[in-house]
PDB file of C-alpha atoms in Angstrom:
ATOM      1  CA  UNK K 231      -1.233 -11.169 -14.359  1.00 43.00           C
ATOM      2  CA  UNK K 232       2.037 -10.295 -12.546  1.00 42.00           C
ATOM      3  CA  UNK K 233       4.889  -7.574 -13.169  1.00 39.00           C
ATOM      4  CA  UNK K 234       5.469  -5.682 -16.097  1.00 35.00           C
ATOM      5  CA  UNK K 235       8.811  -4.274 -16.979  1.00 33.00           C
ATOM      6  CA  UNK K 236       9.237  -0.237 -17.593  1.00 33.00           C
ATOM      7  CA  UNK K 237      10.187  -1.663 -20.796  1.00 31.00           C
ATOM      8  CA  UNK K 238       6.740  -2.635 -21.612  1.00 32.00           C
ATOM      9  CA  UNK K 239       5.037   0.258 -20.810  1.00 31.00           C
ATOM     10  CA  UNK K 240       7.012   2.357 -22.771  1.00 30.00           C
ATOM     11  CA  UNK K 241       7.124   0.013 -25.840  1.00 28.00           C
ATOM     12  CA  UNK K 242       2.686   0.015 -25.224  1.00 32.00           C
ATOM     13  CA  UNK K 243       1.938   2.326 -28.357  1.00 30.00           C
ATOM     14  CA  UNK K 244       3.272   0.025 -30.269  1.00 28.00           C
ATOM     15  CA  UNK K 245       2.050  -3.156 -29.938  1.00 29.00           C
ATOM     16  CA  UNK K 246       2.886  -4.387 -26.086  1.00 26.00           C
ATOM     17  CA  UNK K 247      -0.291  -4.782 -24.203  1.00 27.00           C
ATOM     18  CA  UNK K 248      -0.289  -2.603 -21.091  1.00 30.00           C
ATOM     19  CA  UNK K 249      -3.402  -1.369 -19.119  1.00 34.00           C
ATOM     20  CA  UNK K 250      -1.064   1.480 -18.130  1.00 38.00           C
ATOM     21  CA  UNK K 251       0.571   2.870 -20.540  1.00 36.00           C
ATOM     22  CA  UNK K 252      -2.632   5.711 -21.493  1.00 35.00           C
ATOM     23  CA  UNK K 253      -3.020   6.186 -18.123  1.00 56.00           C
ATOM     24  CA  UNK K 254       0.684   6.929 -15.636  1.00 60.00           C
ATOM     25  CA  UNK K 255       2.938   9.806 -15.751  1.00 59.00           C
ATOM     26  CA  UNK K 256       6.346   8.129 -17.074  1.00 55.00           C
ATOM     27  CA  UNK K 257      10.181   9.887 -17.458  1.00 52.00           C
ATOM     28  CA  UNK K 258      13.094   8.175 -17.457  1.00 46.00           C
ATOM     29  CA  UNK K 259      13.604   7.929 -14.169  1.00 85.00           C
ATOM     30  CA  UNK K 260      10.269   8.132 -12.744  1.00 96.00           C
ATOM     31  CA  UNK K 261       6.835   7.097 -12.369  1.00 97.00           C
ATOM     32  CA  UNK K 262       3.449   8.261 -10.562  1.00 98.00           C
ATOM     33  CA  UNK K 263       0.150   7.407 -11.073  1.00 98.00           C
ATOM     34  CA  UNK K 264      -3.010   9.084 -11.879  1.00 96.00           C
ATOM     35  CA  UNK K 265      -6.128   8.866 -10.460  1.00 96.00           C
ATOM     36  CA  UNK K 266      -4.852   7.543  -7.196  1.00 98.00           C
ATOM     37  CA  UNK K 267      -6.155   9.475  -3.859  1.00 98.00           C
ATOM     38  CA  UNK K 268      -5.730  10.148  -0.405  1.00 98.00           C
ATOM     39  CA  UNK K 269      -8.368   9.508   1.261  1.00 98.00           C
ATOM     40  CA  UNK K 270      -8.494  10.455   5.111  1.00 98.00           C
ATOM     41  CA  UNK K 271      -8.800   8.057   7.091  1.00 98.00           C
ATOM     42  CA  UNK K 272     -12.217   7.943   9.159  1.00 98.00           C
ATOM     43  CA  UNK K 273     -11.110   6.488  12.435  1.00 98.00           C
ATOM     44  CA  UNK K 274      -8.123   6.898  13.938  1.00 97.00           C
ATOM     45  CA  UNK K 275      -7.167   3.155  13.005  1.00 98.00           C
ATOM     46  CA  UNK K 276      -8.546   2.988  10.112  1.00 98.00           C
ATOM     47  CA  UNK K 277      -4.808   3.777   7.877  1.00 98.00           C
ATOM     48  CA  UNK K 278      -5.353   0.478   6.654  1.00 98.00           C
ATOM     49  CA  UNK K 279      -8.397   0.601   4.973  1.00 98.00           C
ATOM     50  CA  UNK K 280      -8.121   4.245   3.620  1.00 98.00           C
ATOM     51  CA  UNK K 281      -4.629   2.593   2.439  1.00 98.00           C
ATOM     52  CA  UNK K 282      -6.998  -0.417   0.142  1.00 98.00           C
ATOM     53  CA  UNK K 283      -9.505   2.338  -0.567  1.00 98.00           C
ATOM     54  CA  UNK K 284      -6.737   4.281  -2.496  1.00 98.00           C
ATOM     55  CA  UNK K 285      -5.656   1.304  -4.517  1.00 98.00           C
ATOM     56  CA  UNK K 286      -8.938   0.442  -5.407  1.00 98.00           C
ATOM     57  CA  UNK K 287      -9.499   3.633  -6.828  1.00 98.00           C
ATOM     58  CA  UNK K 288      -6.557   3.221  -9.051  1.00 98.00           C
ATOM     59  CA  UNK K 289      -8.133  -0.084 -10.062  1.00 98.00           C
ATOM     60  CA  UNK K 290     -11.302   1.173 -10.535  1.00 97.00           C
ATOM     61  CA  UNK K 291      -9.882   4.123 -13.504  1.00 97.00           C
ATOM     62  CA  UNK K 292      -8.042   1.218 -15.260  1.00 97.00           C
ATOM     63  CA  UNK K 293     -10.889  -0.597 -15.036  1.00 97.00           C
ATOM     64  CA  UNK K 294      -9.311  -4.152 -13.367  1.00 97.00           C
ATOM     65  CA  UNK K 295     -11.642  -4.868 -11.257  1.00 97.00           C
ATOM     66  CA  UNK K 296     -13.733  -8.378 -10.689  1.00 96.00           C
ATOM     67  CA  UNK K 297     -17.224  -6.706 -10.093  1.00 96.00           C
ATOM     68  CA  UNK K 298     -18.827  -3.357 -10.682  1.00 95.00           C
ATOM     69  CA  UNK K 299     -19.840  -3.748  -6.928  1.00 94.00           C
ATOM     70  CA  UNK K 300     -15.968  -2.774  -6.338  1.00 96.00           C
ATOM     71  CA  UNK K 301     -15.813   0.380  -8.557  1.00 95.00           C
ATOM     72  CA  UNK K 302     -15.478   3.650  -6.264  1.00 87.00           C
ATOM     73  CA  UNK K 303     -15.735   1.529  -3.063  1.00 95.00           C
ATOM     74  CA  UNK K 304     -15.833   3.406  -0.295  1.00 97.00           C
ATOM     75  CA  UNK K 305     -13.834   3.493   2.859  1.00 98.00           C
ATOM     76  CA  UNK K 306     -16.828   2.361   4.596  1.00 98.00           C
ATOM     77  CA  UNK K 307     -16.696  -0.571   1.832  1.00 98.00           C
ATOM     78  CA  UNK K 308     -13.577  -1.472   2.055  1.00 98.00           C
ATOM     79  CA  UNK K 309     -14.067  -1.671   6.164  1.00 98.00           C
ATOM     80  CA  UNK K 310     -17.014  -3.943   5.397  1.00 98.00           C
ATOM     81  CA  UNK K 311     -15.880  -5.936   2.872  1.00 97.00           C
ATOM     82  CA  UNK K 312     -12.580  -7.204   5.113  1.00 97.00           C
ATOM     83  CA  UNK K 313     -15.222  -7.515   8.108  1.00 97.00           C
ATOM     84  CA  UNK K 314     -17.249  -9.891   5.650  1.00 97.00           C
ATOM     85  CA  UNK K 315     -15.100 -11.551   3.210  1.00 96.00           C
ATOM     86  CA  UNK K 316     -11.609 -11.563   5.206  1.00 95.00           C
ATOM     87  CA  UNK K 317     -13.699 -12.202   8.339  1.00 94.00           C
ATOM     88  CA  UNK K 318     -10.848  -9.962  10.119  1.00 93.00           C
ATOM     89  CA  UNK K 319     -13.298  -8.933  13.084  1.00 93.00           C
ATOM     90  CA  UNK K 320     -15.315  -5.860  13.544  1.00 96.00           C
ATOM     91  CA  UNK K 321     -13.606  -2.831  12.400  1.00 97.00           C
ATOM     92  CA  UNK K 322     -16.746  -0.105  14.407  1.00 97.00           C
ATOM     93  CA  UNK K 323     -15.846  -1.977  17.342  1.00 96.00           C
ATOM     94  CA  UNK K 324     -11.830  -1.348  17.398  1.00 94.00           C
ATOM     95  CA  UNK K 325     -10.539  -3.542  14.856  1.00 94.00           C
ATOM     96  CA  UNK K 326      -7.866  -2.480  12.626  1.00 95.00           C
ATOM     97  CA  UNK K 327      -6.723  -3.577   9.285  1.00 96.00           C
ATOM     98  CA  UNK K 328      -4.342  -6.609  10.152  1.00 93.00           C
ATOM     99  CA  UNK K 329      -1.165  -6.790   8.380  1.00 92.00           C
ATOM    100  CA  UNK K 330      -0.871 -10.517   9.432  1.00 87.00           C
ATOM    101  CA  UNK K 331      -3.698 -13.135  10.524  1.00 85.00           C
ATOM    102  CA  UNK K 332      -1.656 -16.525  12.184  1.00 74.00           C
ATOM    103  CA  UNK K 333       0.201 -17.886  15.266  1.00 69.00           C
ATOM    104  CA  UNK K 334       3.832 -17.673  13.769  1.00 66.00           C
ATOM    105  CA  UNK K 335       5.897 -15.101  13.654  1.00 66.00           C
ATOM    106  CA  UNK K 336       7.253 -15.249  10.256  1.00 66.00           C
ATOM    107  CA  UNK K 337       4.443 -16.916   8.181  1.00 71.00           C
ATOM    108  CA  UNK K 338       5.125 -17.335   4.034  1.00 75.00           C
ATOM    109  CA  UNK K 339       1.397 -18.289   3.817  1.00 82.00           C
ATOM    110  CA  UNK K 340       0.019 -16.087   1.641  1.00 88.00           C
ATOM    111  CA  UNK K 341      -3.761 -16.548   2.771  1.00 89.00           C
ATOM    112  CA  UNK K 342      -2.793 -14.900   6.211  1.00 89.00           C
ATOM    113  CA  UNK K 343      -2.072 -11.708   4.352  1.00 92.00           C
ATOM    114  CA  UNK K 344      -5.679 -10.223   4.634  1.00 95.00           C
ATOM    115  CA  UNK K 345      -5.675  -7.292   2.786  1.00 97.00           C
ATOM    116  CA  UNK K 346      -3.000  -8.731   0.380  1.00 96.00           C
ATOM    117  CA  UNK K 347      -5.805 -11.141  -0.442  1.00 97.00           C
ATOM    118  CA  UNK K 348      -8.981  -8.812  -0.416  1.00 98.00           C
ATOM    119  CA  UNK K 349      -7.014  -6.793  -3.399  1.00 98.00           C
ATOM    120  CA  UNK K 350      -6.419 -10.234  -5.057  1.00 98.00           C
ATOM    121  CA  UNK K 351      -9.930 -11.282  -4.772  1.00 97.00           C
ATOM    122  CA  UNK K 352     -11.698  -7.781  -5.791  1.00 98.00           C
ATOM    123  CA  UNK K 353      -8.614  -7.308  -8.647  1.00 98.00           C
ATOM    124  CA  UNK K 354      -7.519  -9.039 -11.909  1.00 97.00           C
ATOM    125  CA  UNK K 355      -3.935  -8.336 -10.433  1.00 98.00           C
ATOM    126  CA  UNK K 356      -2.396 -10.944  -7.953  1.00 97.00           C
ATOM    127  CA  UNK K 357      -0.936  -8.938  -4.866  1.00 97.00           C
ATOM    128  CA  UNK K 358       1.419 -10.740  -2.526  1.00 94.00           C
ATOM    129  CA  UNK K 359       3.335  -9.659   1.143  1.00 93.00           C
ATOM    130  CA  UNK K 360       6.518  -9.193   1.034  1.00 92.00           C
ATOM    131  CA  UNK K 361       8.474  -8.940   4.359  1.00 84.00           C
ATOM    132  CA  UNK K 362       6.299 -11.653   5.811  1.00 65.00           C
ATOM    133  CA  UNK K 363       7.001 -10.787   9.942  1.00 61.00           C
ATOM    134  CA  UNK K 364       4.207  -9.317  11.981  1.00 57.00           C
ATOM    135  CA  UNK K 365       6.305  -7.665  14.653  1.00 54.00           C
ATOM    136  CA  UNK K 366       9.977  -6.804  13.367  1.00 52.00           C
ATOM    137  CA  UNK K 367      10.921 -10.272  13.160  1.00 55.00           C
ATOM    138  CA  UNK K 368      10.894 -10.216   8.911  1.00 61.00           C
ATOM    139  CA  UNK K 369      14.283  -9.247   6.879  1.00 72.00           C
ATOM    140  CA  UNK K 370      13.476  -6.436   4.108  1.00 88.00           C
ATOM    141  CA  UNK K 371      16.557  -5.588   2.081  1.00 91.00           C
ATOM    142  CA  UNK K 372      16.509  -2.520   0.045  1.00 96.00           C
ATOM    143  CA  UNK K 373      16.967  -3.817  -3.187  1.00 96.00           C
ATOM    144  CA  UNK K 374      14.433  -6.050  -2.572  1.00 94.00           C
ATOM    145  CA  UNK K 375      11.966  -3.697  -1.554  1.00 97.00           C
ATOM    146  CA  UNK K 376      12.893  -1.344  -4.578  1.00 97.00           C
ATOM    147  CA  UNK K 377      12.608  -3.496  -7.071  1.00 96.00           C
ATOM    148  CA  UNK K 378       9.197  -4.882  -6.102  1.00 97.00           C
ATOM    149  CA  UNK K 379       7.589  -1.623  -5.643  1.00 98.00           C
ATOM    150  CA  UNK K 380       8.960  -0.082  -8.929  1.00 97.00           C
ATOM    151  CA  UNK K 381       7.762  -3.736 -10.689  1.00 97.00           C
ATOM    152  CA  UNK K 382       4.782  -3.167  -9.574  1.00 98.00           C
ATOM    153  CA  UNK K 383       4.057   0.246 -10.303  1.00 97.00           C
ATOM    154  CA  UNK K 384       5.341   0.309 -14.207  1.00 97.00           C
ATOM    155  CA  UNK K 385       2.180  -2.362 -14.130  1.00 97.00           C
ATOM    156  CA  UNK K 386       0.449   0.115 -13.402  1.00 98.00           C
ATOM    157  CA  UNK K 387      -0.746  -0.504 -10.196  1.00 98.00           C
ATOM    158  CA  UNK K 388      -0.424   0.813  -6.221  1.00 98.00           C
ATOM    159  CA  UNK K 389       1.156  -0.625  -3.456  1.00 98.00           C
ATOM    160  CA  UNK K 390       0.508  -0.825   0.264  1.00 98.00           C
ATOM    161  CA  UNK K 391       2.765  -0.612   3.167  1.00 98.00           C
ATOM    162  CA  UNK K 392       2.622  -1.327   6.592  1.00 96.00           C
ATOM    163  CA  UNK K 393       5.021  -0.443   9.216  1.00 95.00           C
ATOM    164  CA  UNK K 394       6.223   1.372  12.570  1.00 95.00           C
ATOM    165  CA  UNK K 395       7.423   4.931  12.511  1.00 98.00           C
ATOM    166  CA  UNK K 396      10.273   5.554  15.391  1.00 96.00           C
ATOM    167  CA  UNK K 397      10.776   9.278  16.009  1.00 97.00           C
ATOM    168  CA  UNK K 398      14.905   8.530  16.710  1.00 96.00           C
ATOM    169  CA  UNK K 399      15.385   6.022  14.066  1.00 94.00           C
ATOM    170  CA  UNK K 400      15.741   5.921  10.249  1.00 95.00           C
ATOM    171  CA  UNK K 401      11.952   4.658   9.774  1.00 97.00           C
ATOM    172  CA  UNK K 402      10.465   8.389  11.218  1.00 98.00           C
ATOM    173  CA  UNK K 403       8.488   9.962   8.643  1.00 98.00           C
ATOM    174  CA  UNK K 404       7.910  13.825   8.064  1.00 98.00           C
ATOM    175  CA  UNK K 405       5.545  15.907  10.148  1.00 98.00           C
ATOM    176  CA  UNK K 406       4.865  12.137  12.562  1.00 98.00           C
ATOM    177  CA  UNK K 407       5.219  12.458  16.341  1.00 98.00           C
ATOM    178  CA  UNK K 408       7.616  11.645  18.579  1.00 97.00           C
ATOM    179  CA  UNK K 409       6.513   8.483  19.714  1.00 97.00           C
ATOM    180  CA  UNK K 410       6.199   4.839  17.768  1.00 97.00           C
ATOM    181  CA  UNK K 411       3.454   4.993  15.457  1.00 98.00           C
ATOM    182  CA  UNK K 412       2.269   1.685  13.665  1.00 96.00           C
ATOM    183  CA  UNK K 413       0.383   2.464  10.214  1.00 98.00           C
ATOM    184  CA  UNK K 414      -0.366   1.476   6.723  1.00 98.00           C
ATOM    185  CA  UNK K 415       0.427   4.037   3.716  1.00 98.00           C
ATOM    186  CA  UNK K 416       0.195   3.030   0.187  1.00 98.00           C
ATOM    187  CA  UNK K 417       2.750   4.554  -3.189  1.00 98.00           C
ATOM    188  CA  UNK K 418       1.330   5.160  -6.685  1.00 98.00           C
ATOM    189  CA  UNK K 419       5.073   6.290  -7.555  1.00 98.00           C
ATOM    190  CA  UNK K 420       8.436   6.954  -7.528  1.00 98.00           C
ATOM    191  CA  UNK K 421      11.343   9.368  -8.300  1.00 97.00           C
ATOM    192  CA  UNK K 422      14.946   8.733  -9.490  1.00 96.00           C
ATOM    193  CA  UNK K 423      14.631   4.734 -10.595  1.00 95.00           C
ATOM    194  CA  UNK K 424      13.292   4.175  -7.307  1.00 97.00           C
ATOM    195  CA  UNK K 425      15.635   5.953  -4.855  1.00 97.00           C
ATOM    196  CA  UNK K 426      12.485   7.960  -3.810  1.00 98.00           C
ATOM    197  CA  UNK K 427       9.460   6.633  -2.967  1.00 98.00           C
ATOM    198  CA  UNK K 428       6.120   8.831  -3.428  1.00 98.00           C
ATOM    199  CA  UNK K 429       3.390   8.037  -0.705  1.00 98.00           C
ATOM    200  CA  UNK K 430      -0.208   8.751   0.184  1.00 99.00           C
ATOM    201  CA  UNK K 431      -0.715   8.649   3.747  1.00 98.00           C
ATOM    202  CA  UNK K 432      -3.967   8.665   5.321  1.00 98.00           C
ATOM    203  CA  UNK K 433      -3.355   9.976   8.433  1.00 98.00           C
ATOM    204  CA  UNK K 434      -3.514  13.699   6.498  1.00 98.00           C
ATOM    205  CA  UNK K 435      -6.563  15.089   7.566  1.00 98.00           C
ATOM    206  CA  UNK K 436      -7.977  11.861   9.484  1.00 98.00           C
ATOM    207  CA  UNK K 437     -10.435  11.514  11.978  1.00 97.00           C
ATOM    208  CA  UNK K 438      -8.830  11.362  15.344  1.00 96.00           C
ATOM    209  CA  UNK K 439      -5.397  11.030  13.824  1.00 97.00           C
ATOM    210  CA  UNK K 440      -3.567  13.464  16.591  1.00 97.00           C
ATOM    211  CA  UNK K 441      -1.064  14.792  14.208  1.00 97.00           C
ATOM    212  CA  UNK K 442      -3.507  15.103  11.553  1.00 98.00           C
ATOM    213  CA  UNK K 443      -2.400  18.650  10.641  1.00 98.00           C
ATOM    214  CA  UNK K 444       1.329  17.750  10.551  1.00 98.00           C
ATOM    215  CA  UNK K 445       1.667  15.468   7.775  1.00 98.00           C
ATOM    216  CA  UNK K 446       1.224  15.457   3.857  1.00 98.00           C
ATOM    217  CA  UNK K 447      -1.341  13.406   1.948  1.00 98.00           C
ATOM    218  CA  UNK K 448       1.570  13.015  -0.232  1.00 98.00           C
ATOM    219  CA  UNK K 449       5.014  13.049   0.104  1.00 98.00           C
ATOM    220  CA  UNK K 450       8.115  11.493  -0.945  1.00 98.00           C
ATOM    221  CA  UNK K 451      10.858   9.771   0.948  1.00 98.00           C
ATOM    222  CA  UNK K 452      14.118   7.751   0.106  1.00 98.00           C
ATOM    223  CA  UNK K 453      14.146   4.166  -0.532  1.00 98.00           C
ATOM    224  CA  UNK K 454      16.036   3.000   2.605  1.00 97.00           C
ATOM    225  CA  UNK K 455      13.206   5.378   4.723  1.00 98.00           C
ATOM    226  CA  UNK K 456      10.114   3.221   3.418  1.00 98.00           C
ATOM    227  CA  UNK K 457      12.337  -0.206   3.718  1.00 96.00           C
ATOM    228  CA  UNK K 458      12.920   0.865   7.477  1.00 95.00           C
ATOM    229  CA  UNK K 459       9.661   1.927   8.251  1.00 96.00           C
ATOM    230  CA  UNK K 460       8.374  -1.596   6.618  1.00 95.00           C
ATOM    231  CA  UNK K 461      10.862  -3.899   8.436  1.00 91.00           C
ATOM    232  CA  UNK K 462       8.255  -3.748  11.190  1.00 89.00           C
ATOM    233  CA  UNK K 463       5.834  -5.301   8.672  1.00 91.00           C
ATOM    234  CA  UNK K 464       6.409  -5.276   5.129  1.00 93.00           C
ATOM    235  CA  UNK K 465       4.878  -4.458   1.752  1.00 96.00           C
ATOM    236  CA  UNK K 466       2.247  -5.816  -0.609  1.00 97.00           C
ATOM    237  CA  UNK K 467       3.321  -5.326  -4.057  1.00 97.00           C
TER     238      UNK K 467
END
């Protein structure tokens, strides 16, 4: 089950098959998503797993998901279930949600995507990495990034991203400190056929997140922003 055309969705009263189309705020130019939340994030390095949590959720309303053990999954879930499953280390004990599991720096191997493959396995939808370097060494293009995200969304379904904000570069995002910050954020929409990205970030509120009280749960941003801020990492759309 892979990426749906705006087309589709539209066209889904009459006759196109779209788990979406009831269920999605759609204009012209836009999309966002309903029942998709922030969800703080309950260690300080724990963006990545509020990040799945939120996209679960999402999966959960449209009803997509492999097991009813996955509906609603917590945070605490989510943590467990990569500890488990993904067998990505122990995250009570300082272990973050990896972007990348391997030796190379630019790695196409999809099974080294973790979380990428956690959504897969819990999901009837197939998520995939895109940018594919685990410390600034991929190549993201906008156009490349824009059309996956929006692809993926008029399916219907959210979309994480991982990356590095840099307080005097294009990749700084609103109300962040002034120092490099690595962290996962997911979308669950867009503005202006994709020009702006909308994203939920868990730091908002987060436990031991420093600037906790500066940033949005959501927010939008521009296109070439989110691309910048992924270079560092990537997407999984």
């Amino acid at each position: 089950m892979k990426k749906k055309t705006i087309l589709s969705i539209m066209l889904g009263l009459v006759g196109s098959v779209c788990i979406a189309s009831s269920s999605m705020t759609v204009g012209a130019k836009d999309v966002r998503l309903t029942n998709m939340s922030q969800h703080p994030q309950e260690k300080n390095y724990w963006c990545g797993y509020s990040a799945m949590q939120s996209v679960i959720q999402r999966e959960s309303y449209i009803g997509n998901l492999r097991s009813n053990a996955y509906y609603n999954l917590s945070q605490t879930g989510v943590a467990n279930y990569m500890r488990d499953s993904m067998y990505v280390g122990d995250p009570y004990n300082g272990t973050e949600c990896p972007w990348y599991s391997g030796n190379q720096s630019v790695d196409t191997n999809q099974n080294n995507y973790k979380a990428s493959k956690a959504l897969s396995n819990m999901s009837n939808f197939h998520w995939v990495a895109y940018g594919c370097g685990t410390t600034g060494s991929g190549d993201l293009s906008y156009s490349e990034v824009k059309w996956r995200l929006v692809s993926t969304l008029n399916a219907g379904h959210g979309c994480l991203i991982s990356g590095r904000s840099n307080p005097n570069g294009s990749s700084y995002l609103p109300g962040y400190p002034s120092y490099f910050v690595c962290h996962w954020v997911a979308t669950d929409g867009y503005t202006n056929d994709g020009n702006y990205i909308w994203i939920i970030d868990p730091a908002a509120h987060g436990t031991g997140v420093s600037f906790r009280d500066s940033v949005s749960a959501y927010y939008k941003v521009t296109l070439e922003k989110i691309t910048d801020f992924a270079w560092y990492h990537g997407i999984m759309w």
